[in-house]
Amino acid sequence: DLVKTGGINQYVVQDVASPKQLPSQLNKFKSTLRSHGPICILEHFDTGYSVLQHFNALELGVKEDTLELLVQVVNGLAV
């Protein structure tokens, strides 16, 4: 579990956002992606993880926004 474990050179989720927080977190992610490029996934990994944790409770629009952002990140890193 990424929230509970971590060691040297391992990533740990620091904050699992609530479903109510996720739309604003995704807006921050989107803004950072525009300004800093796909490497921003390191800063916003917790947001994506939070979407997965609360997937069944989220509105379709939040899920679609997350998918769009992750596709942009992967496309940017694949270049």
PDB file of N, CA and C in Angstrom:
ATOM      1  N   ASP A   1       0.850  -1.179   0.000  1.00  0.00           N
ATOM      2  CA  ASP A   1       0.000   0.000   0.000  1.00  0.00           C
ATOM      3  C   ASP A   1       0.892   1.237   0.000  1.00  0.00           C
ATOM      4  N   LEU A   2       0.678   2.128  -0.949  1.00  0.00           N
ATOM      5  CA  LEU A   2       1.524   3.309  -1.090  1.00  0.00           C
ATOM      6  C   LEU A   2       1.371   4.307   0.043  1.00  0.00           C
ATOM      7  N   VAL A   3       0.286   4.215   0.791  1.00  0.00           N
ATOM      8  CA  VAL A   3       0.077   5.156   1.883  1.00  0.00           C
ATOM      9  C   VAL A   3       0.863   4.743   3.120  1.00  0.00           C
ATOM     10  N   LYS A   4       0.990   3.456   3.344  1.00  0.00           N
ATOM     11  CA  LYS A   4       1.544   2.975   4.605  1.00  0.00           C
ATOM     12  C   LYS A   4       3.025   2.651   4.564  1.00  0.00           C
ATOM     13  N   THR A   5       3.549   2.304   3.411  1.00  0.00           N
ATOM     14  CA  THR A   5       4.925   1.849   3.372  1.00  0.00           C
ATOM     15  C   THR A   5       5.775   2.754   2.505  1.00  0.00           C
ATOM     16  N   GLY A   6       7.024   2.677   2.718  1.00  0.00           N
ATOM     17  CA  GLY A   6       7.968   3.436   1.920  1.00  0.00           C
ATOM     18  C   GLY A   6       9.338   3.316   2.527  1.00  0.00           C
ATOM     19  N   GLY A   7      10.297   3.324   1.690  1.00  0.00           N
ATOM     20  CA  GLY A   7      11.661   3.240   2.155  1.00  0.00           C
ATOM     21  C   GLY A   7      12.523   4.159   1.323  1.00  0.00           C
ATOM     22  N   ILE A   8      13.787   3.927   1.372  1.00  0.00           N
ATOM     23  CA  ILE A   8      14.718   4.725   0.598  1.00  0.00           C
ATOM     24  C   ILE A   8      14.408   4.537  -0.879  1.00  0.00           C
ATOM     25  N   ASN A   9      14.335   5.654  -1.601  1.00  0.00           N
ATOM     26  CA  ASN A   9      14.051   5.669  -3.040  1.00  0.00           C
ATOM     27  C   ASN A   9      12.695   5.078  -3.392  1.00  0.00           C
ATOM     28  N   GLN A  10      11.733   5.132  -2.475  1.00  0.00           N
ATOM     29  CA  GLN A  10      10.374   4.679  -2.752  1.00  0.00           C
ATOM     30  C   GLN A  10       9.408   5.831  -2.520  1.00  0.00           C
ATOM     31  N   TYR A  11       8.385   5.889  -3.369  1.00  0.00           N
ATOM     32  CA  TYR A  11       7.386   6.941  -3.228  1.00  0.00           C
ATOM     33  C   TYR A  11       6.311   6.509  -2.244  1.00  0.00           C
ATOM     34  N   VAL A  12       5.844   7.456  -1.443  1.00  0.00           N
ATOM     35  CA  VAL A  12       4.758   7.204  -0.511  1.00  0.00           C
ATOM     36  C   VAL A  12       3.705   8.292  -0.725  1.00  0.00           C
ATOM     37  N   VAL A  13       2.444   7.898  -0.710  1.00  0.00           N
ATOM     38  CA  VAL A  13       1.362   8.868  -0.809  1.00  0.00           C
ATOM     39  C   VAL A  13       1.287   9.620   0.513  1.00  0.00           C
ATOM     40  N   GLN A  14       1.358  10.938   0.427  1.00  0.00           N
ATOM     41  CA  GLN A  14       1.363  11.745   1.641  1.00  0.00           C
ATOM     42  C   GLN A  14      -0.034  12.182   2.062  1.00  0.00           C
ATOM     43  N   ASP A  15      -0.933  12.359   1.073  1.00  0.00           N
ATOM     44  CA  ASP A  15      -2.258  12.878   1.399  1.00  0.00           C
ATOM     45  C   ASP A  15      -3.294  12.306   0.441  1.00  0.00           C
ATOM     46  N   VAL A  16      -4.265  11.585   0.976  1.00  0.00           N
ATOM     47  CA  VAL A  16      -5.380  11.098   0.171  1.00  0.00           C
ATOM     48  C   VAL A  16      -6.489  12.139   0.297  1.00  0.00           C
ATOM     49  N   ALA A  17      -6.773  12.822  -0.817  1.00  0.00           N
ATOM     50  CA  ALA A  17      -7.790  13.872  -0.825  1.00  0.00           C
ATOM     51  C   ALA A  17      -9.182  13.259  -0.755  1.00  0.00           C
ATOM     52  N   SER A  18     -10.100  13.998  -0.168  1.00  0.00           N
ATOM     53  CA  SER A  18     -11.494  13.548  -0.109  1.00  0.00           C
ATOM     54  C   SER A  18     -12.149  13.786  -1.469  1.00  0.00           C
ATOM     55  N   PRO A  19     -13.249  13.103  -1.747  1.00  0.00           N
ATOM     56  CA  PRO A  19     -13.952  13.336  -3.017  1.00  0.00           C
ATOM     57  C   PRO A  19     -14.321  14.806  -3.236  1.00  0.00           C
ATOM     58  N   LYS A  20     -14.658  15.519  -2.174  1.00  0.00           N
ATOM     59  CA  LYS A  20     -15.007  16.941  -2.309  1.00  0.00           C
ATOM     60  C   LYS A  20     -13.805  17.797  -2.690  1.00  0.00           C
ATOM     61  N   GLN A  21     -12.615  17.382  -2.292  1.00  0.00           N
ATOM     62  CA  GLN A  21     -11.403  18.140  -2.589  1.00  0.00           C
ATOM     63  C   GLN A  21     -10.880  17.887  -3.997  1.00  0.00           C
ATOM     64  N   LEU A  22     -11.279  16.788  -4.594  1.00  0.00           N
ATOM     65  CA  LEU A  22     -10.663  16.370  -5.851  1.00  0.00           C
ATOM     66  C   LEU A  22     -10.864  17.326  -7.023  1.00  0.00           C
ATOM     67  N   PRO A  23     -12.031  17.935  -7.227  1.00  0.00           N
ATOM     68  CA  PRO A  23     -12.129  18.871  -8.358  1.00  0.00           C
ATOM     69  C   PRO A  23     -11.102  20.004  -8.286  1.00  0.00           C
ATOM     70  N   SER A  24     -10.904  20.584  -7.112  1.00  0.00           N
ATOM     71  CA  SER A  24      -9.910  21.658  -7.000  1.00  0.00           C
ATOM     72  C   SER A  24      -8.491  21.112  -7.138  1.00  0.00           C
ATOM     73  N   GLN A  25      -8.242  19.912  -6.633  1.00  0.00           N
ATOM     74  CA  GLN A  25      -6.924  19.292  -6.788  1.00  0.00           C
ATOM     75  C   GLN A  25      -6.622  19.026  -8.260  1.00  0.00           C
ATOM     76  N   LEU A  26      -7.637  18.586  -9.004  1.00  0.00           N
ATOM     77  CA  LEU A  26      -7.448  18.336 -10.434  1.00  0.00           C
ATOM     78  C   LEU A  26      -7.193  19.634 -11.189  1.00  0.00           C
ATOM     79  N   ASN A  27      -7.828  20.732 -10.775  1.00  0.00           N
ATOM     80  CA  ASN A  27      -7.555  22.027 -11.405  1.00  0.00           C
ATOM     81  C   ASN A  27      -6.112  22.457 -11.171  1.00  0.00           C
ATOM     82  N   LYS A  28      -5.602  22.225  -9.971  1.00  0.00           N
ATOM     83  CA  LYS A  28      -4.196  22.539  -9.681  1.00  0.00           C
ATOM     84  C   LYS A  28      -3.272  21.673 -10.531  1.00  0.00           C
ATOM     85  N   PHE A  29      -3.606  20.398 -10.647  1.00  0.00           N
ATOM     86  CA  PHE A  29      -2.834  19.460 -11.461  1.00  0.00           C
ATOM     87  C   PHE A  29      -2.798  19.952 -12.907  1.00  0.00           C
ATOM     88  N   LYS A  30      -3.954  20.330 -13.441  1.00  0.00           N
ATOM     89  CA  LYS A  30      -4.054  20.794 -14.823  1.00  0.00           C
ATOM     90  C   LYS A  30      -3.207  22.050 -15.040  1.00  0.00           C
ATOM     91  N   SER A  31      -3.281  22.978 -14.113  1.00  0.00           N
ATOM     92  CA  SER A  31      -2.509  24.211 -14.207  1.00  0.00           C
ATOM     93  C   SER A  31      -1.010  23.929 -14.169  1.00  0.00           C
ATOM     94  N   THR A  32      -0.601  23.055 -13.275  1.00  0.00           N
ATOM     95  CA  THR A  32       0.814  22.705 -13.166  1.00  0.00           C
ATOM     96  C   THR A  32       1.292  21.951 -14.399  1.00  0.00           C
ATOM     97  N   LEU A  33       0.444  21.122 -14.965  1.00  0.00           N
ATOM     98  CA  LEU A  33       0.799  20.408 -16.192  1.00  0.00           C
ATOM     99  C   LEU A  33       1.061  21.397 -17.317  1.00  0.00           C
ATOM    100  N   ARG A  34       0.227  22.433 -17.423  1.00  0.00           N
ATOM    101  CA  ARG A  34       0.428  23.451 -18.469  1.00  0.00           C
ATOM    102  C   ARG A  34       1.725  24.221 -18.256  1.00  0.00           C
ATOM    103  N   SER A  35       2.036  24.537 -17.020  1.00  0.00           N
ATOM    104  CA  SER A  35       3.201  25.384 -16.761  1.00  0.00           C
ATOM    105  C   SER A  35       4.518  24.621 -16.618  1.00  0.00           C
ATOM    106  N   HIS A  36       4.474  23.378 -16.165  1.00  0.00           N
ATOM    107  CA  HIS A  36       5.712  22.645 -15.901  1.00  0.00           C
ATOM    108  C   HIS A  36       5.870  21.351 -16.689  1.00  0.00           C
ATOM    109  N   GLY A  37       4.848  20.977 -17.425  1.00  0.00           N
ATOM    110  CA  GLY A  37       4.948  19.766 -18.230  1.00  0.00           C
ATOM    111  C   GLY A  37       4.640  18.506 -17.445  1.00  0.00           C
ATOM    112  N   PRO A  38       4.823  17.364 -18.106  1.00  0.00           N
ATOM    113  CA  PRO A  38       4.376  16.089 -17.544  1.00  0.00           C
ATOM    114  C   PRO A  38       5.124  15.626 -16.301  1.00  0.00           C
ATOM    115  N   ILE A  39       6.285  16.169 -16.049  1.00  0.00           N
ATOM    116  CA  ILE A  39       7.029  15.767 -14.854  1.00  0.00           C
ATOM    117  C   ILE A  39       6.261  16.148 -13.583  1.00  0.00           C
ATOM    118  N   CYS A  40       5.256  17.012 -13.734  1.00  0.00           N
ATOM    119  CA  CYS A  40       4.448  17.423 -12.578  1.00  0.00           C
ATOM    120  C   CYS A  40       3.690  16.259 -11.957  1.00  0.00           C
ATOM    121  N   ILE A  41       3.649  15.120 -12.628  1.00  0.00           N
ATOM    122  CA  ILE A  41       2.981  13.948 -12.055  1.00  0.00           C
ATOM    123  C   ILE A  41       3.618  13.578 -10.712  1.00  0.00           C
ATOM    124  N   LEU A  42       4.902  13.878 -10.552  1.00  0.00           N
ATOM    125  CA  LEU A  42       5.567  13.588  -9.279  1.00  0.00           C
ATOM    126  C   LEU A  42       4.984  14.427  -8.150  1.00  0.00           C
ATOM    127  N   GLU A  43       4.618  15.655  -8.464  1.00  0.00           N
ATOM    128  CA  GLU A  43       4.031  16.545  -7.464  1.00  0.00           C
ATOM    129  C   GLU A  43       2.556  16.221  -7.219  1.00  0.00           C
ATOM    130  N   HIS A  44       1.872  15.733  -8.246  1.00  0.00           N
ATOM    131  CA  HIS A  44       0.425  15.521  -8.157  1.00  0.00           C
ATOM    132  C   HIS A  44       0.025  14.050  -8.173  1.00  0.00           C
ATOM    133  N   PHE A  45       0.956  13.173  -7.881  1.00  0.00           N
ATOM    134  CA  PHE A  45       0.646  11.745  -7.850  1.00  0.00           C
ATOM    135  C   PHE A  45      -0.449  11.433  -6.833  1.00  0.00           C
ATOM    136  N   ASP A  46      -0.418  12.129  -5.708  1.00  0.00           N
ATOM    137  CA  ASP A  46      -1.421  11.895  -4.661  1.00  0.00           C
ATOM    138  C   ASP A  46      -2.841  12.144  -5.169  1.00  0.00           C
ATOM    139  N   THR A  47      -2.994  13.099  -6.080  1.00  0.00           N
ATOM    140  CA  THR A  47      -4.318  13.388  -6.637  1.00  0.00           C
ATOM    141  C   THR A  47      -4.829  12.199  -7.434  1.00  0.00           C
ATOM    142  N   GLY A  48      -4.003  11.666  -8.313  1.00  0.00           N
ATOM    143  CA  GLY A  48      -4.398  10.489  -9.083  1.00  0.00           C
ATOM    144  C   GLY A  48      -4.698   9.302  -8.194  1.00  0.00           C
ATOM    145  N   TYR A  49      -3.882   9.117  -7.187  1.00  0.00           N
ATOM    146  CA  TYR A  49      -4.103   8.022  -6.236  1.00  0.00           C
ATOM    147  C   TYR A  49      -5.434   8.208  -5.509  1.00  0.00           C
ATOM    148  N   SER A  50      -5.738   9.440  -5.138  1.00  0.00           N
ATOM    149  CA  SER A  50      -6.988   9.732  -4.436  1.00  0.00           C
ATOM    150  C   SER A  50      -8.197   9.419  -5.310  1.00  0.00           C
ATOM    151  N   VAL A  51      -8.087   9.703  -6.605  1.00  0.00           N
ATOM    152  CA  VAL A  51      -9.178   9.373  -7.526  1.00  0.00           C
ATOM    153  C   VAL A  51      -9.408   7.869  -7.523  1.00  0.00           C
ATOM    154  N   LEU A  52      -8.346   7.101  -7.560  1.00  0.00           N
ATOM    155  CA  LEU A  52      -8.495   5.644  -7.531  1.00  0.00           C
ATOM    156  C   LEU A  52      -9.110   5.170  -6.216  1.00  0.00           C
ATOM    157  N   GLN A  53      -8.718   5.779  -5.118  1.00  0.00           N
ATOM    158  CA  GLN A  53      -9.243   5.380  -3.811  1.00  0.00           C
ATOM    159  C   GLN A  53     -10.745   5.638  -3.680  1.00  0.00           C
ATOM    160  N   HIS A  54     -11.217   6.717  -4.308  1.00  0.00           N
ATOM    161  CA  HIS A  54     -12.622   7.120  -4.173  1.00  0.00           C
ATOM    162  C   HIS A  54     -13.407   6.923  -5.467  1.00  0.00           C
ATOM    163  N   PHE A  55     -12.901   6.095  -6.362  1.00  0.00           N
ATOM    164  CA  PHE A  55     -13.435   5.977  -7.720  1.00  0.00           C
ATOM    165  C   PHE A  55     -14.949   5.781  -7.754  1.00  0.00           C
ATOM    166  N   ASN A  56     -15.477   4.889  -6.952  1.00  0.00           N
ATOM    167  CA  ASN A  56     -16.917   4.593  -6.990  1.00  0.00           C
ATOM    168  C   ASN A  56     -17.782   5.739  -6.482  1.00  0.00           C
ATOM    169  N   ALA A  57     -17.209   6.639  -5.712  1.00  0.00           N
ATOM    170  CA  ALA A  57     -17.977   7.749  -5.144  1.00  0.00           C
ATOM    171  C   ALA A  57     -17.912   9.016  -5.996  1.00  0.00           C
ATOM    172  N   LEU A  58     -17.103   9.014  -7.045  1.00  0.00           N
ATOM    173  CA  LEU A  58     -16.873  10.231  -7.821  1.00  0.00           C
ATOM    174  C   LEU A  58     -17.831  10.366  -8.993  1.00  0.00           C
ATOM    175  N   GLU A  59     -18.083  11.620  -9.354  1.00  0.00           N
ATOM    176  CA  GLU A  59     -18.894  11.906 -10.532  1.00  0.00           C
ATOM    177  C   GLU A  59     -18.097  11.573 -11.787  1.00  0.00           C
ATOM    178  N   LEU A  60     -18.815  11.281 -12.849  1.00  0.00           N
ATOM    179  CA  LEU A  60     -18.189  10.907 -14.107  1.00  0.00           C
ATOM    180  C   LEU A  60     -17.228  11.983 -14.607  1.00  0.00           C
ATOM    181  N   GLY A  61     -17.589  13.244 -14.456  1.00  0.00           N
ATOM    182  CA  GLY A  61     -16.733  14.335 -14.926  1.00  0.00           C
ATOM    183  C   GLY A  61     -15.365  14.345 -14.264  1.00  0.00           C
ATOM    184  N   VAL A  62     -15.317  14.031 -12.993  1.00  0.00           N
ATOM    185  CA  VAL A  62     -14.041  13.980 -12.269  1.00  0.00           C
ATOM    186  C   VAL A  62     -13.185  12.841 -12.813  1.00  0.00           C
ATOM    187  N   LYS A  63     -13.813  11.710 -13.069  1.00  0.00           N
ATOM    188  CA  LYS A  63     -13.087  10.560 -13.627  1.00  0.00           C
ATOM    189  C   LYS A  63     -12.559  10.886 -15.017  1.00  0.00           C
ATOM    190  N   GLU A  64     -13.385  11.537 -15.840  1.00  0.00           N
ATOM    191  CA  GLU A  64     -12.966  11.891 -17.196  1.00  0.00           C
ATOM    192  C   GLU A  64     -11.830  12.905 -17.177  1.00  0.00           C
ATOM    193  N   ASP A  65     -11.918  13.906 -16.293  1.00  0.00           N
ATOM    194  CA  ASP A  65     -10.846  14.900 -16.176  1.00  0.00           C
ATOM    195  C   ASP A  65      -9.531  14.241 -15.781  1.00  0.00           C
ATOM    196  N   THR A  66      -9.605  13.301 -14.860  1.00  0.00           N
ATOM    197  CA  THR A  66      -8.405  12.594 -14.418  1.00  0.00           C
ATOM    198  C   THR A  66      -7.795  11.799 -15.560  1.00  0.00           C
ATOM    199  N   LEU A  67      -8.619  11.082 -16.286  1.00  0.00           N
ATOM    200  CA  LEU A  67      -8.120  10.301 -17.416  1.00  0.00           C
ATOM    201  C   LEU A  67      -7.464  11.203 -18.448  1.00  0.00           C
ATOM    202  N   GLU A  68      -8.092  12.325 -18.749  1.00  0.00           N
ATOM    203  CA  GLU A  68      -7.527  13.265 -19.718  1.00  0.00           C
ATOM    204  C   GLU A  68      -6.153  13.765 -19.266  1.00  0.00           C
ATOM    205  N   LEU A  69      -6.036  14.121 -18.003  1.00  0.00           N
ATOM    206  CA  LEU A  69      -4.754  14.595 -17.478  1.00  0.00           C
ATOM    207  C   LEU A  69      -3.686  13.505 -17.541  1.00  0.00           C
ATOM    208  N   LEU A  70      -4.050  12.296 -17.165  1.00  0.00           N
ATOM    209  CA  LEU A  70      -3.074  11.203 -17.177  1.00  0.00           C
ATOM    210  C   LEU A  70      -2.638  10.853 -18.597  1.00  0.00           C
ATOM    211  N   VAL A  71      -3.548  10.938 -19.551  1.00  0.00           N
ATOM    212  CA  VAL A  71      -3.182  10.702 -20.955  1.00  0.00           C
ATOM    213  C   VAL A  71      -2.200  11.778 -21.416  1.00  0.00           C
ATOM    214  N   GLN A  72      -2.438  13.029 -21.045  1.00  0.00           N
ATOM    215  CA  GLN A  72      -1.515  14.106 -21.405  1.00  0.00           C
ATOM    216  C   GLN A  72      -0.136  13.877 -20.788  1.00  0.00           C
ATOM    217  N   VAL A  73      -0.110  13.435 -19.544  1.00  0.00           N
ATOM    218  CA  VAL A  73       1.165  13.162 -18.872  1.00  0.00           C
ATOM    219  C   VAL A  73       1.917  12.048 -19.598  1.00  0.00           C
ATOM    220  N   VAL A  74       1.235  10.952 -19.874  1.00  0.00           N
ATOM    221  CA  VAL A  74       1.886   9.818 -20.543  1.00  0.00           C
ATOM    222  C   VAL A  74       2.369  10.220 -21.930  1.00  0.00           C
ATOM    223  N   ASN A  75       1.544  10.949 -22.671  1.00  0.00           N
ATOM    224  CA  ASN A  75       1.966  11.406 -23.998  1.00  0.00           C
ATOM    225  C   ASN A  75       3.192  12.300 -23.909  1.00  0.00           C
ATOM    226  N   GLY A  76       3.207  13.177 -22.929  1.00  0.00           N
ATOM    227  CA  GLY A  76       4.349  14.071 -22.762  1.00  0.00           C
ATOM    228  C   GLY A  76       5.620  13.346 -22.352  1.00  0.00           C
ATOM    229  N   LEU A  77       5.489  12.320 -21.546  1.00  0.00           N
ATOM    230  CA  LEU A  77       6.666  11.568 -21.106  1.00  0.00           C
ATOM    231  C   LEU A  77       7.165  10.609 -22.177  1.00  0.00           C
ATOM    232  N   ALA A  78       6.283  10.248 -23.111  1.00  0.00           N
ATOM    233  CA  ALA A  78       6.648   9.286 -24.154  1.00  0.00           C
ATOM    234  C   ALA A  78       7.459   9.924 -25.274  1.00  0.00           C
ATOM    235  N   VAL A  79       7.538  11.239 -25.308  1.00  0.00           N
ATOM    236  CA  VAL A  79       8.250  11.931 -26.392  1.00  0.00           C
ATOM    237  C   VAL A  79       9.740  11.853 -26.195  1.00  0.00           C
TER     238      VAL A  79
END
